[in-house]
Each structure stands twice: as structure tokens, then as C-alpha cells.
PDB file of C-alpha atoms in Angstrom:
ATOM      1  CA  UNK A   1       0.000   0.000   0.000  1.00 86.00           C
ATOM      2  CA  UNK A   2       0.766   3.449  -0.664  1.00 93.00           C
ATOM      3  CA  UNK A   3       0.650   6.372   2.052  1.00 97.00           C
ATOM      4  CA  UNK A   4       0.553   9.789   0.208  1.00 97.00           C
ATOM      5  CA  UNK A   5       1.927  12.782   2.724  1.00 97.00           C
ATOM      6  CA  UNK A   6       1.079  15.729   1.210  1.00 97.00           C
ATOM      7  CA  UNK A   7       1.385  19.240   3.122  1.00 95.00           C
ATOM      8  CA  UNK A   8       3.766  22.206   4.238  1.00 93.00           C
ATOM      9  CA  UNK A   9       6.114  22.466   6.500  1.00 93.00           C
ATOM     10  CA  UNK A  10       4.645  20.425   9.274  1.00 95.00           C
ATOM     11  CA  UNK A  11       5.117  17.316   7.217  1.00 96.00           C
ATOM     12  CA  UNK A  12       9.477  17.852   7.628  1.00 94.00           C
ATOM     13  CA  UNK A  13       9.561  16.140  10.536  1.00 95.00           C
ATOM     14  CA  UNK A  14       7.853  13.556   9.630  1.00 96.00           C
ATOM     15  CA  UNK A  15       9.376  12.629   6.712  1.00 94.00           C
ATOM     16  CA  UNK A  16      13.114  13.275   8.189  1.00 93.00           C
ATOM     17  CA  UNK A  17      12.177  10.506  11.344  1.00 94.00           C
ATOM     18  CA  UNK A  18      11.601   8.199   8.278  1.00 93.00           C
ATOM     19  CA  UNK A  19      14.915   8.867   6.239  1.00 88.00           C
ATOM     20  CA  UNK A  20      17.027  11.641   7.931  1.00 85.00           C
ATOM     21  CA  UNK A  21      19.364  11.590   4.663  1.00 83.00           C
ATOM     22  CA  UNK A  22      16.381  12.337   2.662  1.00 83.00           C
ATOM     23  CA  UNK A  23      17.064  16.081   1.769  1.00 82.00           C
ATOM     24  CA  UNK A  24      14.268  17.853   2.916  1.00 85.00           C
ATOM     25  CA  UNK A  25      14.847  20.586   6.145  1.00 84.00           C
ATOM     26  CA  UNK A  26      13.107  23.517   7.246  1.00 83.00           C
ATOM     27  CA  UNK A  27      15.282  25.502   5.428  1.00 82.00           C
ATOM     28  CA  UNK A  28      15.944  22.876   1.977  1.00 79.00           C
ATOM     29  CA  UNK A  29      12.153  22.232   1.776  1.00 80.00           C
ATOM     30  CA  UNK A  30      11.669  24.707  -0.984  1.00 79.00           C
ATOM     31  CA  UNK A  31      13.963  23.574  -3.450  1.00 83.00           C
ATOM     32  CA  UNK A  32      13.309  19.693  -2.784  1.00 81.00           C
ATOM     33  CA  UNK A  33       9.658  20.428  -2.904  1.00 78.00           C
ATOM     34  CA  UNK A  34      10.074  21.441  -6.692  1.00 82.00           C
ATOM     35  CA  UNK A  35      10.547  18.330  -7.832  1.00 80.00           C
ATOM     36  CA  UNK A  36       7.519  17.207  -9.422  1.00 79.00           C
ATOM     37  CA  UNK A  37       4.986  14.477  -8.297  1.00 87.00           C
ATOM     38  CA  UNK A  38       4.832  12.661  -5.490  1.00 93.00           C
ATOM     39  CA  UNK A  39       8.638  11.231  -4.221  1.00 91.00           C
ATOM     40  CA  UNK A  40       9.565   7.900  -2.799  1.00 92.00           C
ATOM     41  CA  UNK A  41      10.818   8.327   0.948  1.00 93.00           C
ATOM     42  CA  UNK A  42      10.665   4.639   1.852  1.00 92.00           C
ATOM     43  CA  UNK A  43       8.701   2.263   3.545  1.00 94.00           C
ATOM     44  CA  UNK A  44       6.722   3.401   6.881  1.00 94.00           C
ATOM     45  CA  UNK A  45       9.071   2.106  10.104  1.00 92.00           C
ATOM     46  CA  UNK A  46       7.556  -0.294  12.532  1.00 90.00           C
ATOM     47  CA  UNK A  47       5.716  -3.882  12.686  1.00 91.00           C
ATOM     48  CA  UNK A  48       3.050  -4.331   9.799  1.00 90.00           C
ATOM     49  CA  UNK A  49       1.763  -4.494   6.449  1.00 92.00           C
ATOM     50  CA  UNK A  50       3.947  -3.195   4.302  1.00 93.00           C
ATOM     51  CA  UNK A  51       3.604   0.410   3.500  1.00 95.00           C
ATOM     52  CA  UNK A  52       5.494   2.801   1.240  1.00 95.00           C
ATOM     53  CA  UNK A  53       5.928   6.473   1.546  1.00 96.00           C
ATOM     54  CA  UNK A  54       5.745   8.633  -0.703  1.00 95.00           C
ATOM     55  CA  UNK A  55       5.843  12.793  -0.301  1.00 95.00           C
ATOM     56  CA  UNK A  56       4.873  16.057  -2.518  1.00 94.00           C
ATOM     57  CA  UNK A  57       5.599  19.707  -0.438  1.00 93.00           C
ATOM     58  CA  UNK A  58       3.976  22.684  -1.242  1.00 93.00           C
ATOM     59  CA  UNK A  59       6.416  25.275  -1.860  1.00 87.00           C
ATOM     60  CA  UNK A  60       5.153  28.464  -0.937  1.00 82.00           C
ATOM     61  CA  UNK A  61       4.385  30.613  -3.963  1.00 83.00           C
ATOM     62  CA  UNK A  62       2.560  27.653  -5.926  1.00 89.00           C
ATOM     63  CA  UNK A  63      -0.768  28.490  -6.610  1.00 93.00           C
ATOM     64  CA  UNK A  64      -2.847  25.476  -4.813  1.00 95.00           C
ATOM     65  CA  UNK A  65      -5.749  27.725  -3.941  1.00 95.00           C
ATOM     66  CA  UNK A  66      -9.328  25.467  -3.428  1.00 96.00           C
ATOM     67  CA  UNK A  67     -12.810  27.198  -2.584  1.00 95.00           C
ATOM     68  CA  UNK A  68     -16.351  25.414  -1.708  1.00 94.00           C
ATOM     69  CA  UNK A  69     -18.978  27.888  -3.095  1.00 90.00           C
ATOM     70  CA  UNK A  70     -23.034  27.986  -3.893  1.00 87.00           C
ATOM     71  CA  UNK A  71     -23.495  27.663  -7.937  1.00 88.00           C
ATOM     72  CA  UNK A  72     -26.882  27.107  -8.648  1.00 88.00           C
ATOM     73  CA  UNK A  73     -27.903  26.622  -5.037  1.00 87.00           C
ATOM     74  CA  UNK A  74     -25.554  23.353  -4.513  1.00 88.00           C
ATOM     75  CA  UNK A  75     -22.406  23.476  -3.014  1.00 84.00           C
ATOM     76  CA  UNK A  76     -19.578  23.385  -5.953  1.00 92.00           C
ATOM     77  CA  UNK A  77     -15.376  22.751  -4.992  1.00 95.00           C
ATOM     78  CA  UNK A  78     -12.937  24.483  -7.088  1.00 95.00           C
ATOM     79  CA  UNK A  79      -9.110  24.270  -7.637  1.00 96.00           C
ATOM     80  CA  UNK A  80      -6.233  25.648  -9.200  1.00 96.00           C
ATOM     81  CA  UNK A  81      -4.746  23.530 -11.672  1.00 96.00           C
ATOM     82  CA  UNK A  82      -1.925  22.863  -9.968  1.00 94.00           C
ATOM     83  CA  UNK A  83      -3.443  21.651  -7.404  1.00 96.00           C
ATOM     84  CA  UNK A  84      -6.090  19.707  -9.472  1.00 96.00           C
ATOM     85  CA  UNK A  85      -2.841  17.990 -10.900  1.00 95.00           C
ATOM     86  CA  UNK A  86      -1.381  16.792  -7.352  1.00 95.00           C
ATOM     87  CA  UNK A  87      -5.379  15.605  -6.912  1.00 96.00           C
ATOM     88  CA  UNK A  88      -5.135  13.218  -9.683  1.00 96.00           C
ATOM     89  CA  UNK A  89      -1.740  12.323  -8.942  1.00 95.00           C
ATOM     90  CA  UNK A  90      -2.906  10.569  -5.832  1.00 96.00           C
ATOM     91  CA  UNK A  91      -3.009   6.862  -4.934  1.00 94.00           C
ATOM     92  CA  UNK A  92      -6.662   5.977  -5.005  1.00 94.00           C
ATOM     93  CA  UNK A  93      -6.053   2.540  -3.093  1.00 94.00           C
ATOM     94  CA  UNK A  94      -4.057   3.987  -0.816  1.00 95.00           C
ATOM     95  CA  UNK A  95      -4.031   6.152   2.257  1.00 97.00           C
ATOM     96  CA  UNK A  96      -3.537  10.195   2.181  1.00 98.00           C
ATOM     97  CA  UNK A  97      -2.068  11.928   5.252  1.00 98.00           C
ATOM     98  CA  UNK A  98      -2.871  15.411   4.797  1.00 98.00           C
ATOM     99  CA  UNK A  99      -0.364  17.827   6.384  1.00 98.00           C
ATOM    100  CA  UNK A 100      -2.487  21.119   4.584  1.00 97.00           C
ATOM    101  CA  UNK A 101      -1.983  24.439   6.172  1.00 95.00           C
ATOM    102  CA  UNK A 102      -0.770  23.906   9.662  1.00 94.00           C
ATOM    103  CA  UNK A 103       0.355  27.481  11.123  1.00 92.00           C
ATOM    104  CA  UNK A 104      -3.579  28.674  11.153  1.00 95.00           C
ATOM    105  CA  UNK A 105      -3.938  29.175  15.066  1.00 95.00           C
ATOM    106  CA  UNK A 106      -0.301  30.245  15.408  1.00 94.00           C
ATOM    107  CA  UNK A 107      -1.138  33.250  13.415  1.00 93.00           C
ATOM    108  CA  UNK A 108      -3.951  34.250  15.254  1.00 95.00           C
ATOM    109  CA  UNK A 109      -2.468  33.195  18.525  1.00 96.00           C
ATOM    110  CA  UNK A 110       1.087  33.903  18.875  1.00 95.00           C
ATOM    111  CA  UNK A 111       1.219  37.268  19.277  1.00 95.00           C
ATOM    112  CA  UNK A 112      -0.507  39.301  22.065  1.00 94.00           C
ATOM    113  CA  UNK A 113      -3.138  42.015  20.631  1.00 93.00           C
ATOM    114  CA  UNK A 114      -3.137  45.448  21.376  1.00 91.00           C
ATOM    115  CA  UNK A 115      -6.060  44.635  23.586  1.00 94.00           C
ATOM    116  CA  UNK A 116      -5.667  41.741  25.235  1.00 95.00           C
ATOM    117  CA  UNK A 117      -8.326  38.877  25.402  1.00 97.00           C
ATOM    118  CA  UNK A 118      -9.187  36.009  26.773  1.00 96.00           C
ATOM    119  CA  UNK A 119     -12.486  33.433  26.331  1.00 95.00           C
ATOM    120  CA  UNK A 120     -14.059  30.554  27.827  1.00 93.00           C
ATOM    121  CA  UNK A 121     -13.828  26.926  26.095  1.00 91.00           C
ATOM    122  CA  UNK A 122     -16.008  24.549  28.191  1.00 85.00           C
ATOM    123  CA  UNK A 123     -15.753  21.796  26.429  1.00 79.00           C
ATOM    124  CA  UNK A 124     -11.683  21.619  26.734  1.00 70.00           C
ATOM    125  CA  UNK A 125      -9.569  23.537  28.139  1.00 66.00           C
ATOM    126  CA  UNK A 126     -10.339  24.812  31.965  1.00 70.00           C
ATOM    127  CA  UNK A 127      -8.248  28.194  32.016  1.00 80.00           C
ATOM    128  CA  UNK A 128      -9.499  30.692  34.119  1.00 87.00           C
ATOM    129  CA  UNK A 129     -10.073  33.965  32.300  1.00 93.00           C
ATOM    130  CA  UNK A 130      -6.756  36.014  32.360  1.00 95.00           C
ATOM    131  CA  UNK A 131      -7.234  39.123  34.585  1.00 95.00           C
ATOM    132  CA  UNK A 132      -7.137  42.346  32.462  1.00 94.00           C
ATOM    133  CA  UNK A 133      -7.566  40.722  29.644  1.00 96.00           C
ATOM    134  CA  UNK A 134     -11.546  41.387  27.617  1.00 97.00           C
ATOM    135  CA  UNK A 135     -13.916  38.447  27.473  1.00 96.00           C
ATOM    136  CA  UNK A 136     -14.710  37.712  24.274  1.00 96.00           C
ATOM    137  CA  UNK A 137     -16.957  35.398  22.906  1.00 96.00           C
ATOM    138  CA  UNK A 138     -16.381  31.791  21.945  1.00 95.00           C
ATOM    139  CA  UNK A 139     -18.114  32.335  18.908  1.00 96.00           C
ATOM    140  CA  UNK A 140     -15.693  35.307  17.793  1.00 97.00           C
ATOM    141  CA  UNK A 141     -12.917  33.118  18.454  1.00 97.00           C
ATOM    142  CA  UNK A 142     -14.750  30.208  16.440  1.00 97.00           C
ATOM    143  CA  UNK A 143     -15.357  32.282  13.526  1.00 97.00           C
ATOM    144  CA  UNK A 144     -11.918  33.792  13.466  1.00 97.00           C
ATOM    145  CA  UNK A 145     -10.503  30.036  13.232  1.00 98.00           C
ATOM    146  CA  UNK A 146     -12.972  29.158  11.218  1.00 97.00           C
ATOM    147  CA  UNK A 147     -12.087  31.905   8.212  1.00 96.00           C
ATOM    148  CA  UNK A 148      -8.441  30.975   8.816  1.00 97.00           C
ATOM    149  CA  UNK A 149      -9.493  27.192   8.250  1.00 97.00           C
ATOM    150  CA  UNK A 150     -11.258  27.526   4.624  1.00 96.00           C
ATOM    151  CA  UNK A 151      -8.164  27.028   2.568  1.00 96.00           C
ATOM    152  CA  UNK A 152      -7.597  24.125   3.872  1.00 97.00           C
ATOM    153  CA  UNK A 153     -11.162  22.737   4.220  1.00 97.00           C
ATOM    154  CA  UNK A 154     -11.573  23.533   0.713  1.00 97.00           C
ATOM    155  CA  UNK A 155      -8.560  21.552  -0.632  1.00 98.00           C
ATOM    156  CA  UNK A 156      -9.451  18.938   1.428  1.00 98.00           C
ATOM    157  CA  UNK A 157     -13.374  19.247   0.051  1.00 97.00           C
ATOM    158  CA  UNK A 158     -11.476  18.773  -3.649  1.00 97.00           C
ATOM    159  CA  UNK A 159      -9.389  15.726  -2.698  1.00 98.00           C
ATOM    160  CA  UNK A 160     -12.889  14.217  -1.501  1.00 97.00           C
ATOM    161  CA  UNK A 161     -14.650  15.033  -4.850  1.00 95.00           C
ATOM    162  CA  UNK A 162     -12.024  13.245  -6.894  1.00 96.00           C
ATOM    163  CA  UNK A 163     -11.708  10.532  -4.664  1.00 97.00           C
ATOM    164  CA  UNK A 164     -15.081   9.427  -2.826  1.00 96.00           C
ATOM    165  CA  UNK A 165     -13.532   6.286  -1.595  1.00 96.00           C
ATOM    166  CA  UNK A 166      -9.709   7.370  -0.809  1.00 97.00           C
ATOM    167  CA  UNK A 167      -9.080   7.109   3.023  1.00 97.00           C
ATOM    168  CA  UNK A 168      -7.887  10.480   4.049  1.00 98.00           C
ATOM    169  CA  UNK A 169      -6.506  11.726   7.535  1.00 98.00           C
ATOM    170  CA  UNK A 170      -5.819  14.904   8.261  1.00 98.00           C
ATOM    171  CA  UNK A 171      -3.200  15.535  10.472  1.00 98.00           C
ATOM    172  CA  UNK A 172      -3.116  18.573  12.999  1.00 98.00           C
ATOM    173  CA  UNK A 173       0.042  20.673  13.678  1.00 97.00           C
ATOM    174  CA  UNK A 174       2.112  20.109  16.765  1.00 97.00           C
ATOM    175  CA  UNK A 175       0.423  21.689  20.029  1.00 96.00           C
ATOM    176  CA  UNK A 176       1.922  25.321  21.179  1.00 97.00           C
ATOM    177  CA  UNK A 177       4.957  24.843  23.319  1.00 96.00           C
ATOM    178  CA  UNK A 178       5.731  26.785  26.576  1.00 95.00           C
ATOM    179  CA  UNK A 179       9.204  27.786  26.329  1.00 94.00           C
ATOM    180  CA  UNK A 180       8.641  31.445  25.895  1.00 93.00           C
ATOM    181  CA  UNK A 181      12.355  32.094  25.920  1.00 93.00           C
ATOM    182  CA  UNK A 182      13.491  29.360  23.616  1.00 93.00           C
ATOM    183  CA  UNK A 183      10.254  31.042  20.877  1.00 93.00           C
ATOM    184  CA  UNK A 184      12.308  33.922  21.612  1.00 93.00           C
ATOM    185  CA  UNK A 185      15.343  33.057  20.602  1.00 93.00           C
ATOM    186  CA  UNK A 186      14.255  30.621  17.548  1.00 91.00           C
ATOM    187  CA  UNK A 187      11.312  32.575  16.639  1.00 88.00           C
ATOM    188  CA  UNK A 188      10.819  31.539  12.603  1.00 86.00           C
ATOM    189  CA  UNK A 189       9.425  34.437  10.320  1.00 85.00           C
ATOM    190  CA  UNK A 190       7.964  35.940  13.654  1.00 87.00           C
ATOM    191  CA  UNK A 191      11.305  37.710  15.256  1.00 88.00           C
ATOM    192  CA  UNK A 192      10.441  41.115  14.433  1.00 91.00           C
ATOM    193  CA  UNK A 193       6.620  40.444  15.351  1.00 90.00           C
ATOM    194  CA  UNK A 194       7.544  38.913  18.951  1.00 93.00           C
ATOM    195  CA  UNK A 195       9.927  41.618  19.571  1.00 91.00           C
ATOM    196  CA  UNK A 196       7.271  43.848  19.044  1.00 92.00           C
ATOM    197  CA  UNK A 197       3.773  42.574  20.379  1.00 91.00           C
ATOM    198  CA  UNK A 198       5.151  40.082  22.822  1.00 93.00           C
ATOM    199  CA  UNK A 199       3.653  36.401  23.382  1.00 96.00           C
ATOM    200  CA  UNK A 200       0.055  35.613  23.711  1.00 96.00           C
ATOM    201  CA  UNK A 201      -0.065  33.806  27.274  1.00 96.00           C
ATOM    202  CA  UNK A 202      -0.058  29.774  27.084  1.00 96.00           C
ATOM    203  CA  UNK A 203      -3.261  28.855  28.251  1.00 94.00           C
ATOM    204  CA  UNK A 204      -4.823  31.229  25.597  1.00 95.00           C
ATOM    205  CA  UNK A 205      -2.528  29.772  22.997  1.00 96.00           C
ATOM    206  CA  UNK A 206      -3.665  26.157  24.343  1.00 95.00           C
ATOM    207  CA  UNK A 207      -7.579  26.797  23.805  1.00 95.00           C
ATOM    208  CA  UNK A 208      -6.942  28.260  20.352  1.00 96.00           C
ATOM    209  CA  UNK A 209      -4.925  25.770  19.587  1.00 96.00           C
ATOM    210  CA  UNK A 210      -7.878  23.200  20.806  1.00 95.00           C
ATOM    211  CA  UNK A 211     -10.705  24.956  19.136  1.00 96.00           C
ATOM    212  CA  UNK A 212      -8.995  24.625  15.980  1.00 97.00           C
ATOM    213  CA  UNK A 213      -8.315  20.729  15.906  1.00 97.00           C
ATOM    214  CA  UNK A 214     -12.456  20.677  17.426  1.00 96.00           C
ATOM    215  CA  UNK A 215     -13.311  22.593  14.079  1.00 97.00           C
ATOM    216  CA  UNK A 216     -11.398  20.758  11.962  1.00 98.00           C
ATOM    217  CA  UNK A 217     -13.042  17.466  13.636  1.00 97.00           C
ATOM    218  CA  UNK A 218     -16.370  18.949  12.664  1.00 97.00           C
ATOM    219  CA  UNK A 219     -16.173  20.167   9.316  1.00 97.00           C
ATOM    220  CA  UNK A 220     -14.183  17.065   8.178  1.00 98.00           C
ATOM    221  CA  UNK A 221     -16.347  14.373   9.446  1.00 98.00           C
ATOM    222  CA  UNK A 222     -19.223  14.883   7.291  1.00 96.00           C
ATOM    223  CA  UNK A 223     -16.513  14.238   4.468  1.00 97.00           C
ATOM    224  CA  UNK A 224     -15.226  10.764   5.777  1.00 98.00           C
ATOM    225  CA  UNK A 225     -12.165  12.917   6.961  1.00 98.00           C
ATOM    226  CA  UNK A 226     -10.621  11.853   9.968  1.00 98.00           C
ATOM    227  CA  UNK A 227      -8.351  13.780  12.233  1.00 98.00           C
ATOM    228  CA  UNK A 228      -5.443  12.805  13.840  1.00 98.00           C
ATOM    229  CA  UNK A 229      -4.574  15.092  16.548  1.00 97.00           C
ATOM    230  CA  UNK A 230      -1.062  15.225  18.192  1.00 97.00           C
ATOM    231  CA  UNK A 231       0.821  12.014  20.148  1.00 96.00           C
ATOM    232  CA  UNK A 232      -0.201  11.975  23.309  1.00 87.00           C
ATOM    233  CA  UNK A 233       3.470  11.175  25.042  1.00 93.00           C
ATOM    234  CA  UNK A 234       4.002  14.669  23.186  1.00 97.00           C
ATOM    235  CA  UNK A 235       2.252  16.817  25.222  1.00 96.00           C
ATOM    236  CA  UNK A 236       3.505  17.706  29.030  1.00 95.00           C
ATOM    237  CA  UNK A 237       1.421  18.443  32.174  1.00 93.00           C
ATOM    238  CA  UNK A 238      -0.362  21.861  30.499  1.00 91.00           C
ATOM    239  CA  UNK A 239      -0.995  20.492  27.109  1.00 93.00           C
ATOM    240  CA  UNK A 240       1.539  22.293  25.956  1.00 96.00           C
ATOM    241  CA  UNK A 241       4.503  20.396  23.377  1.00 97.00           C
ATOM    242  CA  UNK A 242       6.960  18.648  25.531  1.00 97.00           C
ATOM    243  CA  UNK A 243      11.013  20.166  26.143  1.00 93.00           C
ATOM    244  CA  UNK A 244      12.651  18.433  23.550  1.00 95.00           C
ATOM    245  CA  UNK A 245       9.705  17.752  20.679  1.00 97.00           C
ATOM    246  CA  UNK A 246      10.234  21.400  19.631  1.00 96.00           C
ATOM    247  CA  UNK A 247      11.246  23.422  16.761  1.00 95.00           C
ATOM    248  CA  UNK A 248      11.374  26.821  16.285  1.00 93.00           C
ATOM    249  CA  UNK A 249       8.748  28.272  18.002  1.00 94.00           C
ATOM    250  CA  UNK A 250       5.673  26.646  15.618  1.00 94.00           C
ATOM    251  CA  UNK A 251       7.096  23.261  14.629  1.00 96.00           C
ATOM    252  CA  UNK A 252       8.285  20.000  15.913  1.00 96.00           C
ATOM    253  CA  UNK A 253      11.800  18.369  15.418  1.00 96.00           C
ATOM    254  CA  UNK A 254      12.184  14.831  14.312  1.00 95.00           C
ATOM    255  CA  UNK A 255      11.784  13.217  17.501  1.00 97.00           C
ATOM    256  CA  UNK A 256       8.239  14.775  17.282  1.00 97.00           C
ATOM    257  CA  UNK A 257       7.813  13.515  13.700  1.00 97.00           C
ATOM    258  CA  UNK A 258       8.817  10.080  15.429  1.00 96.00           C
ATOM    259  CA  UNK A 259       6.236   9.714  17.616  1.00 97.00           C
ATOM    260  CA  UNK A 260       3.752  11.090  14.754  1.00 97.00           C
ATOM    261  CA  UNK A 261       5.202   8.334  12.351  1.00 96.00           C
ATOM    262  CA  UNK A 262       4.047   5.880  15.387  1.00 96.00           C
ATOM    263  CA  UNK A 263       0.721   6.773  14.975  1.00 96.00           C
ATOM    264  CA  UNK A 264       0.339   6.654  11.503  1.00 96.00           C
ATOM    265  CA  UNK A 265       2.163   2.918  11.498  1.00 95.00           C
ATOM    266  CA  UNK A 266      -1.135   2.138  14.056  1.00 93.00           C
ATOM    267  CA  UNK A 267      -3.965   3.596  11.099  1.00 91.00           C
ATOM    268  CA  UNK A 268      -1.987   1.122   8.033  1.00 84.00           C
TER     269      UNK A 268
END
């Protein structure tokens, strides 16, 4: 059997637990990424059926835009080509792992607002409210995420059209972490940001972060979709990512992408 990974960044890790010598990094991934179609990485590690890997990156700058809208009164996907072409390319018999968009809630979340907020999420996490910090609504927060999320749904939506009977799991990004000095110091494209706004406390970060795998559990399942949130030996006492599992301040390293492989080896 086939397992397709196709995604962004988040999918590095992964991929570099399975064959470190590979050639993909978070800072190669754009030039490997151009090769075309889908790449062999090897077969999937553990005990099991055999399973091959293969990979496709999107490279920032492609033009793999998707959007679900009302033609006629029915719902109607659309794609770019290019991304009509990695569609097609797909295994139909065989499993996609969908590492899509990724850095949704980090955007929103990382960085604290000029006002700051904070908002109630009863069914996960129990944070108080933060004092001096405006309670909002869960339903502003939900349809913040929720905009931020359509990309992604939509692409998904496509790969669903073209393939009605293609197993598909989506695979959520690595929790927040709660090393506020390590972010600092490794802080990705956000340095000048972070420098300037400051970090959005963790137990806000930790609810956003929840809401969005929640939404993404209930606008995939009416597609078959299922989601595959993060390893649970990943996550310390908070929630937060574990000491260790990090990278940068959005991503996970490959010990991370280890522990994700594990799970993937338990869905083949």
C-alpha cells in the first residue's frame, strides 16, 4: 500500500524521522519540494503491512488555492490547476495523510493584541479567564478560526470530490509549546513580530490551539475525513509540546515527527 503525505512544512519532521538523509529541512524544503509528483521516501518504520511512503511539499508561492462555493444553489469545490494535478496524482487505493496548512492558530495566537483577550472553552480547556484581559466570545474566536481554516477545508473538500472512496486523515500541527524564551530566541518568520507585540499567554494559545483541531473534527467528518490530533506522550502536564519535541517556536523536530510516524504505522 501506498501512504501519500502531502502538506507544508509540518510534514518535515515527519518525513526526516523516516529517512534523515532524505534532503528535505526547514530551510531545503523549498527547493526539494520542486521536484515534481509525489517522491519515494521509503517504507513506513515499525511492525506491519507493508507500507510505502511517498511525499509532494507545497512550496510556498505555488498556486494550490481550493474554494467550496453555492453555484446554482448546490455546493460546488474548485481548484487551481496545480493543485487539481497533485489531486489526480494521488493513490486511489491507498491512504492520504494530509499535512495542509498547519500554522492557522499560530497566526492568530502567537502574538498578544493590542487589547488583550481572553475566552471561555467549556468543552476543553479549563483556564481561568486572564485578569485584564476582555472576554470575548467563543463564537468570535470560532469564527476567526474558522475563516483561517477555509483554505484548507476547501482543498481537502477537492481531494474528496475526486476521490469518494480514498481514506484520508488529516493531520493537525504540533500543540503550542511553553518555552517562551526558547520562541524567543528561535522565533521563525515571527522575530520582528515577537519583539514587538510580545507572546500571547499559554493557556490562551492552548484553547486556540484546541478549538482549531475541534473545528477541523467537525467540518471534516461529514466528508469521511478523519483527524489525527497530536501524540499523546508529546504533550507535558499543560498540554503544551513537551522540552525536547520542539522546533522553532511553531514546529516539531524529528523526535516529534517520530512519535507522529508511530501513529500513523497504528492507522496502516
Amino acid at each position: 500500500m501506498n501512504m501519500d503525505i502531502l502538506g507544508m512544512s509540518h510534514a518535515i519532521s515527519v518525513l526526516r524521522a523516516v529517512a534523515p538523509d532524505v534532503g528535505v529541512s526547514h530551510t531545503s524544503w523549498t527547493t526539494w519540494a520542486q521536484q515534481p509528483g509525489f517522491q519515494p521516501i521509503g517504507p513506513l518504520p515499525g511492525e506491519g503491512p507493508p507500507v510505502q511512503l511517498r511525499a509532494h511539499l507545497i512550496i510556498p508561492g505555488v498556486d494550490c488555492r481550493a474554494v467550496v462555493q453555492t453555484v446554482d444553489g448546490r455546493p460546488t469545490v474548485a481548484a487551481a490547476p496545480a493543485f487539481i494535478e497533485i489531486v489526480t496524482s494521488l493513490d486511489p487505493q491507498g491512504l492520504l495523510v494530509s499535512f495542509l496548512g498547519g500554522n492557522e492558530h499560530s497566526v492568530l495566537s502567537l502574538l498578544n493584541p493590542a487589547q488583550p483577550f481572553d475566552f471561555v472553552w467549556p468543552a476543553g480547556h479549563a483556564a481561568p479567564l486572564l485578569a485584564g484581559h476582555q472576554p470575548v466570545s467563543l463564537a468570535v474566536v470560532e469564527a476567526q478560526l474558522l475563516g483561517a481554516i477555509q483554505q484548507t477545508l476547501a482543498q481537502l473538500t477537492m481531494v474528496r470530490a475526486r476521490h469518494p472512496g480514498l481514506r484520508i486523515v488529516h493531520v493537525a500541527p504540533p500543540p503550542p509549546q511553553a518555552n517562551e524564551a526558547r520562541m524567543r530566541d528561535t522565533p521563525e518568520v515571527f522575530g520582528d513580530l515577537i519583539a514587538q507585540h510580545g507572546l500571547m499567554p499559554l493557556s490562551i494559545r492552548l484553547k486556540y490551539y484546541g478549538v482549531y483541531v475541534d473545528l477541523f473534527k467537525r467540518h471534516l467528518a461529514p466528508l469521511g475525513i478523519e483527524v489525527l490530533g497530536p501524540p499523546p506522550g508529546s504533550l507535558d502536564e499543560q498540554g503544551a509540546l513537551r522540552d525536547g519535541l520542539t522546533l522553532g517556536c511553531t514546529h516539531g523536530n524529528e523526535a516529534y515527527g517520530a512519535l507522529v510516524l508511530q501513529q500513523l504505522r497504528q492507522l496502516a
